[in-house]
mmCIF file of C-alpha atoms in Angstrom:
data_model
loop_
_atom_site.group_PDB
_atom_site.id
_atom_site.type_symbol
_atom_site.label_atom_id
_atom_site.label_comp_id
_atom_site.label_asym_id
_atom_site.label_seq_id
_atom_site.Cartn_x
_atom_site.Cartn_y
_atom_site.Cartn_z
ATOM 1 C CA MET A 22 -0.099 0.209 -0.010
ATOM 2 C CA SER A 23 1.459 3.453 -1.005
ATOM 3 C CA MET A 24 1.974 5.996 1.597
ATOM 4 C CA ILE A 25 -0.579 8.425 0.341
ATOM 5 C CA ARG A 26 -3.301 5.946 0.751
ATOM 6 C CA ASP A 27 -2.258 5.110 4.158
ATOM 7 C CA LEU A 28 -2.201 8.881 4.929
ATOM 8 C CA ARG A 29 -5.789 9.158 3.487
ATOM 9 C CA ALA A 30 -6.980 6.238 5.229
ATOM 10 C CA VAL A 31 -5.609 7.292 8.741
ATOM 11 C CA VAL A 32 -7.340 10.648 8.809
ATOM 12 C CA ARG A 33 -10.728 10.086 7.310
ATOM 13 C CA PRO A 34 -13.230 11.913 9.495
ATOM 14 C CA SER A 35 -15.326 10.301 12.074
ATOM 15 C CA ARG A 36 -17.701 10.923 14.758
ATOM 16 C CA PRO A 37 -16.344 12.470 17.968
ATOM 17 C CA SER A 38 -16.179 10.484 20.933
ATOM 18 C CA LEU A 39 -16.300 10.978 24.582
ATOM 19 C CA ARG A 40 -13.808 12.782 26.688
ATOM 20 C CA LYS A 41 -12.247 10.177 28.519
ATOM 21 C CA SER A 42 -8.677 8.927 29.439
ATOM 22 C CA LEU A 43 -7.106 5.935 27.573
ATOM 23 C CA ARG A 44 -5.492 3.547 29.572
ATOM 24 C CA PRO A 45 -2.455 2.229 27.750
ATOM 25 C CA ASP A 46 -2.151 -0.984 29.902
ATOM 26 C CA THR A 47 -5.867 -2.222 29.274
ATOM 27 C CA GLY A 48 -6.810 -0.144 26.348
ATOM 28 C CA ALA A 49 -10.087 0.711 27.924
ATOM 29 C CA TYR A 50 -11.317 4.051 28.871
ATOM 30 C CA ASP A 51 -11.105 5.617 32.347
ATOM 31 C CA THR A 52 -12.260 8.827 33.920
ATOM 32 C CA THR A 53 -9.668 8.555 36.478
ATOM 33 C CA ARG A 54 -6.702 11.006 36.227
ATOM 34 C CA ASP A 55 -3.441 11.292 37.825
ATOM 35 C CA PRO A 56 -3.520 14.081 40.490
ATOM 36 C CA GLY A 57 -0.555 15.731 38.791
ATOM 37 C CA THR A 58 -2.154 15.877 35.461
ATOM 38 C CA PRO A 59 -4.076 19.162 34.515
ATOM 39 C CA SER A 60 -7.864 18.756 34.215
ATOM 40 C CA ALA A 61 -7.814 20.137 30.500
ATOM 41 C CA VAL A 62 -5.439 17.347 29.550
ATOM 42 C CA VAL A 63 -7.470 14.583 27.473
ATOM 43 C CA ASP A 64 -4.711 12.224 26.685
ATOM 44 C CA CYS A 65 -0.964 12.165 27.020
ATOM 45 C CA ALA A 66 1.200 9.349 25.527
ATOM 46 C CA VAL A 67 5.019 8.913 24.185
ATOM 47 C CA TYR A 68 5.445 7.400 20.926
ATOM 48 C CA ARG A 69 8.380 5.562 20.058
ATOM 49 C CA ASP A 70 9.361 3.856 16.602
ATOM 50 C CA GLY A 71 5.410 4.291 15.378
ATOM 51 C CA ALA A 72 4.077 2.424 18.698
ATOM 52 C CA ARG A 73 2.556 3.940 21.751
ATOM 53 C CA VAL A 74 4.773 3.306 25.060
ATOM 54 C CA GLU A 75 2.678 1.395 27.369
ATOM 55 C CA THR A 76 2.806 2.643 31.028
ATOM 56 C CA THR A 77 1.062 1.365 34.149
ATOM 57 C CA LYS A 78 -0.564 4.652 34.766
ATOM 58 C CA PRO A 79 -1.692 7.932 32.749
ATOM 59 C CA LEU A 80 1.403 10.059 32.136
ATOM 60 C CA THR A 81 1.617 13.771 33.314
ATOM 61 C CA PRO A 82 3.235 15.836 30.573
ATOM 62 C CA HIS A 83 6.420 16.286 32.578
ATOM 63 C CA GLU A 84 7.010 12.376 33.068
ATOM 64 C CA ALA A 85 6.347 11.919 29.404
ATOM 65 C CA MET A 86 8.937 14.429 28.551
ATOM 66 C CA ARG A 87 11.467 12.663 30.824
ATOM 67 C CA LEU A 88 10.717 9.527 29.009
ATOM 68 C CA VAL A 89 11.389 11.276 25.679
ATOM 69 C CA ARG A 90 14.452 12.620 26.657
ATOM 70 C CA ARG A 91 15.665 9.441 28.247
ATOM 71 C CA ASP A 92 14.593 7.181 25.610
ATOM 72 C CA GLY A 93 13.802 8.935 22.474
ATOM 73 C CA GLY A 94 10.638 9.444 20.380
ATOM 74 C CA PHE A 95 8.049 12.145 20.983
ATOM 75 C CA VAL A 96 5.211 13.109 23.136
ATOM 76 C CA TRP A 97 1.784 13.885 22.159
ATOM 77 C CA ILE A 98 -0.615 15.786 24.415
ATOM 78 C CA GLY A 99 -4.164 16.665 23.658
ATOM 79 C CA LEU A 100 -5.794 19.442 25.722
ATOM 80 C CA HIS A 101 -9.390 20.713 25.629
ATOM 81 C CA GLU A 102 -10.147 24.163 26.445
ATOM 82 C CA PRO A 103 -7.238 24.853 29.118
ATOM 83 C CA THR A 104 -6.879 27.954 31.077
ATOM 84 C CA GLU A 105 -3.905 29.966 31.379
ATOM 85 C CA ALA A 106 -3.027 28.456 34.680
ATOM 86 C CA GLU A 107 -3.390 24.951 33.659
ATOM 87 C CA PHE A 108 -1.537 25.443 30.560
ATOM 88 C CA ALA A 109 1.339 27.560 32.197
ATOM 89 C CA GLY A 110 3.471 24.412 33.378
ATOM 90 C CA ILE A 111 3.215 22.517 29.792
ATOM 91 C CA ALA A 112 4.336 25.766 27.975
ATOM 92 C CA SER A 113 7.276 26.002 30.462
ATOM 93 C CA GLU A 114 8.172 22.383 29.978
ATOM 94 C CA PHE A 115 7.979 22.448 26.377
ATOM 95 C CA GLY A 116 9.525 25.910 25.907
ATOM 96 C CA LEU A 117 6.573 27.408 24.085
ATOM 97 C CA HIS A 118 6.354 30.908 22.921
ATOM 98 C CA PRO A 119 4.559 33.185 24.966
ATOM 99 C CA LEU A 120 2.621 34.823 22.016
ATOM 100 C CA ALA A 121 1.550 31.373 20.826
ATOM 101 C CA VAL A 122 0.567 30.343 24.153
ATOM 102 C CA GLU A 123 -1.767 33.386 24.577
ATOM 103 C CA ASP A 124 -3.285 32.466 21.235
ATOM 104 C CA ALA A 125 -3.942 28.936 22.184
ATOM 105 C CA VAL A 126 -5.585 29.836 25.636
ATOM 106 C CA GLN A 127 -7.562 32.788 24.353
ATOM 107 C CA ALA A 128 -8.903 31.018 21.149
ATOM 108 C CA HIS A 129 -10.949 32.818 18.527
ATOM 109 C CA GLN A 130 -7.695 32.989 16.350
ATOM 110 C CA ARG A 131 -7.630 33.150 12.590
ATOM 111 C CA PRO A 132 -6.050 30.224 10.739
ATOM 112 C CA LYS A 133 -2.527 30.813 10.372
ATOM 113 C CA LEU A 134 1.140 29.221 10.693
ATOM 114 C CA GLU A 135 3.652 30.690 12.500
ATOM 115 C CA ARG A 136 7.116 29.621 12.852
ATOM 116 C CA TYR A 137 9.405 29.970 16.352
ATOM 117 C CA ASP A 138 12.935 28.952 17.262
ATOM 118 C CA ASP A 139 12.073 25.376 18.076
ATOM 119 C CA SER A 140 8.272 24.816 17.184
ATOM 120 C CA LEU A 141 5.767 25.559 14.747
ATOM 121 C CA PHE A 142 2.049 26.912 15.782
ATOM 122 C CA THR A 143 -0.586 26.134 13.722
ATOM 123 C CA VAL A 144 -4.400 27.253 14.100
ATOM 124 C CA PHE A 145 -7.137 25.329 12.465
ATOM 125 C CA LYS A 146 -10.551 26.161 12.315
ATOM 126 C CA THR A 147 -12.888 23.107 12.418
ATOM 127 C CA ILE A 148 -16.631 23.267 10.802
ATOM 128 C CA HIS A 149 -19.335 21.001 11.839
ATOM 129 C CA TYR A 150 -22.647 20.937 9.916
ATOM 130 C CA VAL A 151 -25.831 21.541 11.935
ATOM 131 C CA GLU A 152 -28.313 18.965 10.852
ATOM 132 C CA HIS A 153 -32.169 20.815 10.376
ATOM 133 C CA ASP A 154 -35.327 19.711 8.944
ATOM 134 C CA GLN A 155 -36.049 22.989 7.331
ATOM 135 C CA LEU A 156 -33.672 26.307 6.917
ATOM 136 C CA THR A 157 -35.396 29.091 9.065
ATOM 137 C CA ALA A 158 -34.059 32.684 9.561
ATOM 138 C CA ASN A 159 -32.622 31.670 12.731
ATOM 139 C CA SER A 160 -31.152 28.360 11.465
ATOM 140 C CA GLU A 161 -27.406 27.269 12.464
ATOM 141 C CA VAL A 162 -26.053 26.072 9.605
ATOM 142 C CA VAL A 163 -22.328 25.660 10.710
ATOM 143 C CA GLU A 164 -20.750 25.430 14.068
ATOM 144 C CA THR A 165 -17.138 26.133 14.304
ATOM 145 C CA GLY A 166 -14.254 25.224 16.715
ATOM 146 C CA GLU A 167 -10.600 25.429 16.787
ATOM 147 C CA VAL A 168 -7.714 23.337 16.959
ATOM 148 C CA MET A 169 -4.033 24.642 17.633
ATOM 149 C CA CYS A 170 -1.083 22.615 17.249
ATOM 150 C CA PHE A 171 2.401 23.167 18.754
ATOM 151 C CA THR A 172 4.846 20.968 16.419
ATOM 152 C CA GLY A 173 8.366 20.356 17.842
ATOM 153 C CA ARG A 174 11.355 18.192 17.088
ATOM 154 C CA ASP A 175 10.132 15.755 19.938
ATOM 155 C CA PHE A 176 6.686 16.822 20.957
ATOM 156 C CA PHE A 177 3.065 17.592 19.503
ATOM 157 C CA ILE A 178 0.488 19.512 21.503
ATOM 158 C CA THR A 179 -2.993 20.004 20.510
ATOM 159 C CA VAL A 180 -5.335 22.521 22.035
ATOM 160 C CA ARG A 181 -9.009 22.134 21.208
ATOM 161 C CA HIS A 182 -11.733 24.826 21.544
ATOM 162 C CA GLY A 183 -15.418 24.076 20.995
ATOM 163 C CA GLY A 184 -17.506 20.997 21.418
ATOM 164 C CA GLN A 185 -16.762 19.742 17.798
ATOM 165 C CA GLY A 186 -13.588 18.426 16.362
ATOM 166 C CA SER A 187 -12.285 15.605 18.866
ATOM 167 C CA LEU A 188 -9.161 14.164 17.511
ATOM 168 C CA ARG A 189 -9.632 10.852 19.894
ATOM 169 C CA ALA A 190 -10.641 8.668 16.980
ATOM 170 C CA LEU A 191 -7.997 10.279 14.934
ATOM 171 C CA ARG A 192 -5.373 9.328 17.456
ATOM 172 C CA HIS A 193 -6.356 5.573 17.597
ATOM 173 C CA ARG A 194 -6.149 5.525 13.662
ATOM 174 C CA LEU A 195 -2.587 6.796 13.786
ATOM 175 C CA GLN A 196 -1.890 4.291 16.632
ATOM 176 C CA ASP A 197 -2.749 1.678 14.368
ATOM 177 C CA ASP A 198 -0.541 2.732 11.653
ATOM 178 C CA PRO A 199 3.047 2.585 13.340
ATOM 179 C CA GLU A 200 4.895 2.982 9.798
ATOM 180 C CA LEU A 201 3.156 6.597 9.539
ATOM 181 C CA LEU A 202 3.673 7.477 13.130
ATOM 182 C CA ALA A 203 7.317 6.708 13.208
ATOM 183 C CA LYS A 204 7.662 9.769 10.812
ATOM 184 C CA GLY A 205 7.404 12.165 13.908
ATOM 185 C CA PRO A 206 5.325 15.067 15.043
ATOM 186 C CA SER A 207 4.915 16.233 11.229
ATOM 187 C CA ALA A 208 2.892 13.065 10.584
ATOM 188 C CA VAL A 209 0.387 14.244 13.066
ATOM 189 C CA LEU A 210 0.249 17.450 11.966
ATOM 190 C CA HIS A 211 -0.375 16.370 8.561
ATOM 191 C CA ALA A 212 -3.033 14.030 9.915
ATOM 192 C CA ILE A 213 -4.678 16.792 11.486
ATOM 193 C CA ALA A 214 -4.729 19.053 8.506
ATOM 194 C CA ASP A 215 -6.175 16.339 6.252
ATOM 195 C CA HIS A 216 -8.788 15.700 9.052
ATOM 196 C CA VAL A 217 -9.883 19.318 9.176
ATOM 197 C CA VAL A 218 -9.858 19.950 5.459
ATOM 198 C CA ASP A 219 -11.802 16.508 4.741
ATOM 199 C CA GLY A 220 -14.591 17.988 7.242
ATOM 200 C CA TYR A 221 -14.578 21.231 5.084
ATOM 201 C CA VAL A 222 -15.456 19.087 2.127
ATOM 202 C CA ALA A 223 -18.306 17.303 3.737
ATOM 203 C CA VAL A 224 -19.673 20.626 5.017
ATOM 204 C CA ALA A 225 -19.407 22.244 1.669
ATOM 205 C CA ASP A 226 -21.501 19.310 -0.004
ATOM 206 C CA ALA A 227 -24.082 19.677 2.884
ATOM 207 C CA VAL A 228 -24.392 23.542 2.417
ATOM 208 C CA GLN A 229 -24.430 23.154 -1.462
ATOM 209 C CA ASP A 230 -27.868 21.360 -0.766
ATOM 210 C CA ASP A 231 -29.190 24.011 1.514
ATOM 211 C CA ILE A 232 -28.417 26.560 -1.416
ATOM 212 C CA ASP A 233 -30.023 24.243 -3.831
ATOM 213 C CA GLU A 234 -33.253 24.237 -2.008
ATOM 214 C CA VAL A 235 -33.234 27.879 -1.654
ATOM 215 C CA GLU A 236 -32.640 28.701 -5.307
ATOM 216 C CA THR A 237 -35.293 26.222 -6.048
ATOM 217 C CA GLU A 238 -38.008 27.916 -4.129
ATOM 218 C CA VAL A 239 -36.717 31.431 -5.231
ATOM 219 C CA PHE A 240 -37.023 30.542 -9.116
ATOM 220 C CA THR A 241 -40.298 28.186 -8.706
ATOM 221 C CA PRO A 242 -43.454 30.025 -10.611
ATOM 222 C CA GLY A 243 -46.066 30.946 -8.304
ATOM 223 C CA ARG A 244 -49.499 29.140 -8.216
ATOM 224 C CA ARG A 245 -51.693 29.055 -11.502
ATOM 225 C CA GLY A 246 -48.631 30.348 -13.438
ATOM 226 C CA GLY A 247 -48.402 33.548 -11.784
ATOM 227 C CA VAL A 248 -45.146 35.324 -10.672
ATOM 228 C CA SER A 249 -43.126 34.088 -8.077
ATOM 229 C CA ARG A 250 -43.246 35.825 -4.740
ATOM 230 C CA GLY A 251 -39.971 34.767 -3.877
ATOM 231 C CA VAL A 252 -38.983 33.239 -0.249
ATOM 232 C CA ASP A 253 -38.210 35.010 3.029
ATOM 233 C CA SER A 254 -35.165 37.047 2.337
ATOM 234 C CA ALA A 255 -34.088 36.752 6.074
ATOM 235 C CA ARG A 256 -33.552 32.919 5.320
ATOM 236 C CA ILE A 257 -31.141 33.644 2.535
ATOM 237 C CA TYR A 258 -29.489 36.263 4.673
ATOM 238 C CA GLN A 259 -28.931 33.624 7.386
ATOM 239 C CA LEU A 260 -27.672 31.266 4.992
ATOM 240 C CA LYS A 261 -25.015 33.753 3.776
ATOM 241 C CA ARG A 262 -23.940 34.668 7.164
ATOM 242 C CA GLU A 263 -23.162 30.996 7.797
ATOM 243 C CA VAL A 264 -21.281 30.779 4.296
ATOM 244 C CA LEU A 265 -19.194 33.840 5.530
ATOM 245 C CA GLU A 266 -18.364 32.054 8.527
ATOM 246 C CA PHE A 267 -17.226 29.051 6.634
ATOM 247 C CA LYS A 268 -15.235 31.349 4.297
ATOM 248 C CA ARG A 269 -13.468 32.737 7.120
ATOM 249 C CA ALA A 270 -12.219 29.298 8.382
ATOM 250 C CA VAL A 271 -11.277 28.125 4.799
ATOM 251 C CA SER A 272 -9.591 30.966 2.956
ATOM 252 C CA PRO A 273 -6.774 32.038 5.484
ATOM 253 C CA LEU A 274 -5.695 28.335 5.878
ATOM 254 C CA LEU A 275 -4.852 27.985 2.126
ATOM 255 C CA ARG A 276 -1.679 29.889 2.544
ATOM 256 C CA PRO A 277 -0.126 28.043 5.620
ATOM 257 C CA MET A 278 -0.901 24.730 3.690
ATOM 258 C CA GLN A 279 1.098 26.126 0.649
ATOM 259 C CA LEU A 280 4.112 26.853 2.979
ATOM 260 C CA LEU A 281 3.904 23.355 4.561
ATOM 261 C CA SER A 282 3.760 21.872 1.091
ATOM 262 C CA GLU A 283 6.260 24.169 -0.592
ATOM 263 C CA ARG A 284 9.049 25.379 1.528
ATOM 264 C CA PRO A 285 11.199 23.189 3.470
ATOM 265 C CA MET A 286 11.048 23.076 7.256
ATOM 266 C CA ARG A 287 13.594 21.308 9.504
ATOM 267 C CA LEU A 288 10.596 20.460 11.728
ATOM 268 C CA VAL A 289 8.726 18.930 9.067
ATOM 269 C CA ASP A 290 9.717 15.372 7.761
ATOM 270 C CA PRO A 291 10.603 15.568 3.790
ATOM 271 C CA ASP A 292 8.498 12.378 3.262
ATOM 272 C CA ILE A 293 5.529 13.980 4.886
ATOM 273 C CA GLN A 294 5.955 17.614 3.193
ATOM 274 C CA LYS A 295 5.044 16.627 -0.116
ATOM 275 C CA TYR A 296 1.614 15.094 1.331
ATOM 276 C CA PHE A 297 0.600 18.682 2.476
ATOM 277 C CA ARG A 298 0.287 19.478 -1.264
ATOM 278 C CA ASP A 299 -2.602 17.076 -1.529
ATOM 279 C CA VAL A 300 -4.083 18.778 1.553
ATOM 280 C CA ALA A 301 -3.632 22.379 -0.280
ATOM 281 C CA ASP A 302 -5.502 21.185 -3.355
ATOM 282 C CA HIS A 303 -8.481 19.921 -1.580
ATOM 283 C CA LEU A 304 -8.506 23.326 0.444
ATOM 284 C CA ALA A 305 -8.292 25.208 -2.653
ATOM 285 C CA ARG A 306 -11.210 23.535 -4.356
ATOM 286 C CA VAL A 307 -13.255 24.024 -1.099
ATOM 287 C CA GLN A 308 -12.296 27.615 -1.118
ATOM 288 C CA GLU A 309 -13.420 27.967 -4.684
ATOM 289 C CA GLN A 310 -16.796 26.452 -3.704
ATOM 290 C CA VAL A 311 -17.087 28.600 -0.694
ATOM 291 C CA VAL A 312 -16.509 31.772 -2.730
ATOM 292 C CA GLY A 313 -18.969 30.408 -5.461
ATOM 293 C CA PHE A 314 -21.547 29.960 -2.623
ATOM 294 C CA ASP A 315 -21.357 33.717 -1.673
ATOM 295 C CA GLU A 316 -21.590 34.788 -5.150
ATOM 296 C CA LEU A 317 -24.558 32.761 -5.820
ATOM 297 C CA LEU A 318 -26.153 33.881 -2.828
ATOM 298 C CA ASN A 319 -25.671 37.327 -3.800
ATOM 299 C CA SER A 320 -27.512 36.602 -7.039
ATOM 300 C CA ILE A 321 -30.311 34.647 -5.285
ATOM 301 C CA LEU A 322 -30.955 37.396 -2.943
ATOM 302 C CA GLN A 323 -31.148 39.922 -5.749
ATOM 303 C CA ALA A 324 -33.549 37.888 -7.777
ATOM 304 C CA ASN A 325 -35.548 37.453 -4.835
ATOM 305 C CA LEU A 326 -35.793 40.856 -4.272
ATOM 306 C CA ALA A 327 -36.838 41.687 -7.935
ATOM 307 C CA GLN A 328 -39.375 39.086 -7.847
ATOM 308 C CA ALA A 329 -41.073 40.577 -4.689
ATOM 309 C CA SER A 330 -40.849 43.796 -6.364
ATOM 310 C CA VAL A 331 -42.475 42.522 -9.424
ATOM 311 C CA ALA A 332 -45.065 40.706 -7.168
ATOM 312 C CA GLN A 333 -45.936 43.929 -5.387
ATOM 313 C CA ASN A 334 -46.339 45.821 -8.812
ATOM 314 C CA GLU A 335 -48.803 43.230 -10.044
ATOM 315 C CA ASP A 336 -50.856 43.626 -7.125
ATOM 316 C CA MET A 337 -50.700 47.320 -7.342
ATOM 317 C CA ARG A 338 -52.019 47.049 -10.806
ATOM 318 C CA LYS A 339 -54.759 44.883 -9.828
ATOM 319 C CA ILE A 340 -55.822 47.120 -6.940
ATOM 320 C CA THR A 341 -55.727 50.190 -9.164
ATOM 321 C CA SER A 342 -57.905 48.418 -11.825
ATOM 322 C CA TRP A 343 -60.624 47.129 -9.412
ATOM 323 C CA ALA A 344 -60.649 50.948 -7.998
ATOM 324 C CA ALA A 345 -61.285 52.051 -11.660
ATOM 325 C CA ILE A 346 -64.226 49.548 -11.957
ATOM 326 C CA ILE A 347 -65.583 50.363 -8.265
ATOM 327 C CA ALA A 348 -65.218 54.069 -9.263
ATOM 328 C CA VAL A 349 -68.068 54.030 -11.909
ATOM 329 C CA PRO A 350 -70.891 52.772 -9.582
ATOM 330 C CA THR A 351 -69.505 54.881 -6.759
ATOM 331 C CA MET A 352 -69.901 58.143 -8.981
ATOM 332 C CA VAL A 353 -73.310 57.122 -10.157
ATOM 333 C CA CYS A 354 -74.500 56.221 -6.679
ATOM 334 C CA GLY A 355 -72.790 59.500 -5.157
ATOM 335 C CA VAL A 356 -74.343 61.830 -7.689
ATOM 336 C CA TYR A 357 -78.221 60.226 -7.180
ATOM 337 C CA GLY A 358 -77.621 60.094 -3.526
ATOM 338 C CA MET A 359 -77.591 63.752 -3.401
ATOM 339 C CA ASN A 360 -81.360 64.022 -3.161
ATOM 340 C CA PHE A 361 -81.601 67.179 -5.272
ATOM 341 C CA LYS A 362 -85.557 68.041 -6.166
ATOM 342 C CA TYR A 363 -84.780 68.545 -9.897
ATOM 343 C CA MET A 364 -82.500 65.434 -11.419
ATOM 344 C CA PRO A 365 -83.187 63.676 -14.392
ATOM 345 C CA GLU A 366 -85.022 60.286 -14.555
ATOM 346 C CA THR A 367 -85.672 60.571 -10.823
ATOM 347 C CA HIS A 368 -89.608 60.348 -11.520
ATOM 348 C CA TRP A 369 -89.455 57.907 -14.177
ATOM 349 C CA ARG A 370 -90.648 54.476 -13.667
ATOM 350 C CA TYR A 371 -87.942 52.848 -15.500
ATOM 351 C CA GLY A 372 -85.211 55.150 -14.242
ATOM 352 C CA TYR A 373 -83.624 52.854 -11.863
ATOM 353 C CA PRO A 374 -83.160 49.909 -13.999
ATOM 354 C CA VAL A 375 -81.759 51.805 -16.826
ATOM 355 C CA ILE A 376 -79.324 53.703 -14.377
ATOM 356 C CA MET A 377 -78.289 50.244 -13.091
ATOM 357 C CA GLY A 378 -77.941 48.639 -16.476
ATOM 358 C CA ILE A 379 -75.972 51.542 -18.028
ATOM 359 C CA THR A 380 -73.489 51.280 -14.797
ATOM 360 C CA MET A 381 -73.108 47.635 -15.264
ATOM 361 C CA VAL A 382 -72.325 47.749 -18.822
ATOM 362 C CA ILE A 383 -69.674 50.458 -18.277
ATOM 363 C CA CYS A 384 -68.261 48.535 -15.539
ATOM 364 C CA LEU A 385 -67.989 45.123 -17.373
ATOM 365 C CA GLY A 386 -66.495 47.087 -20.579
ATOM 366 C CA ILE A 387 -63.566 48.633 -18.230
ATOM 367 C CA HIS A 388 -63.311 44.969 -16.958
ATOM 368 C CA ARG A 389 -62.879 43.412 -20.097
ATOM 369 C CA THR A 390 -60.449 46.213 -21.529
ATOM 370 C CA LEU A 391 -58.153 45.921 -18.416
ATOM 371 C CA LYS A 392 -58.144 42.005 -18.637
ATOM 372 C CA ARG A 393 -57.233 42.102 -22.162
ATOM 373 C CA ASN A 394 -54.224 44.322 -21.395
ATOM 374 C CA GLY A 395 -53.235 42.018 -18.567
ATOM 375 C CA TRP A 396 -53.963 44.206 -15.730
ATOM 376 C CA LEU A 397 -56.383 41.784 -14.128
#
């Protein structure tokens, strides 16, 4: 099996799992933690020659790094929404740059790649599609999270924010591929990047279905062949806002992926670096889709507003036409309702039916003329 096939198989997206600690000695999940381990640490393990080093109890970051310095390999630490105090010890142990530490703790960062002396700091925005039966003006279409990665020579640290984007299943798949894990921390960085971008592809397909649904409703003719009255513009605006949030996650990440695929970096294994090009290609395709979504929604919104305007004009024409028809009997009734003594035909026996007949003929004539001209 070729290396690229292995890489793609390892990083295929999966459902997030529960936040528990994995006991290396039994392989079972356990919620108990070592007293010296910060509560934000989801998992901490040492990998040597592509295999997880088994220990009798969960390792603290300090213990894991001590094993690495003594016997080699690298440590992979996963954290979820750590506080500044919880992350301070880890940052000191691994010599992380204060600016990167601040970004990792505070979150809400733009996707980026920053290089420091002994580490790379990468920010990914994770995107999760929110299932909904029907798109409304308040529907949440995409939900975002963040994954920050610190890549060093002998360590890899992930800091995750948000309820989505769990990396536990990805860790397990990587552990099932020791040949890939033997490449070191850069192999984990590639796996996470590919995992995130594959999530973008799935979300883009789901958002495309929502846009197709709105587009169909906008351009479907009205009942009885009339002009379409469009859809609620608030629904289109909501979908456009969600697409904009998607775009803010995808577009800034393209340059970091290109740098990882094109520029040699001493912390990225040469055998792994060329596969970042595959990630960058997929990301570029998703970005083109998202930009297309934005432009298409602009066109749909303009068409919807135009159809609403046409429908309003048609309603006004009909109202004006009926007002013109009703004006004739209104005028006649108004004149004969004045009760003047000397008025034509007021004392003639056939005066009432004749006036009513003339009024009806005039109204029917006006109705026929307006209908022939398309006003009714």
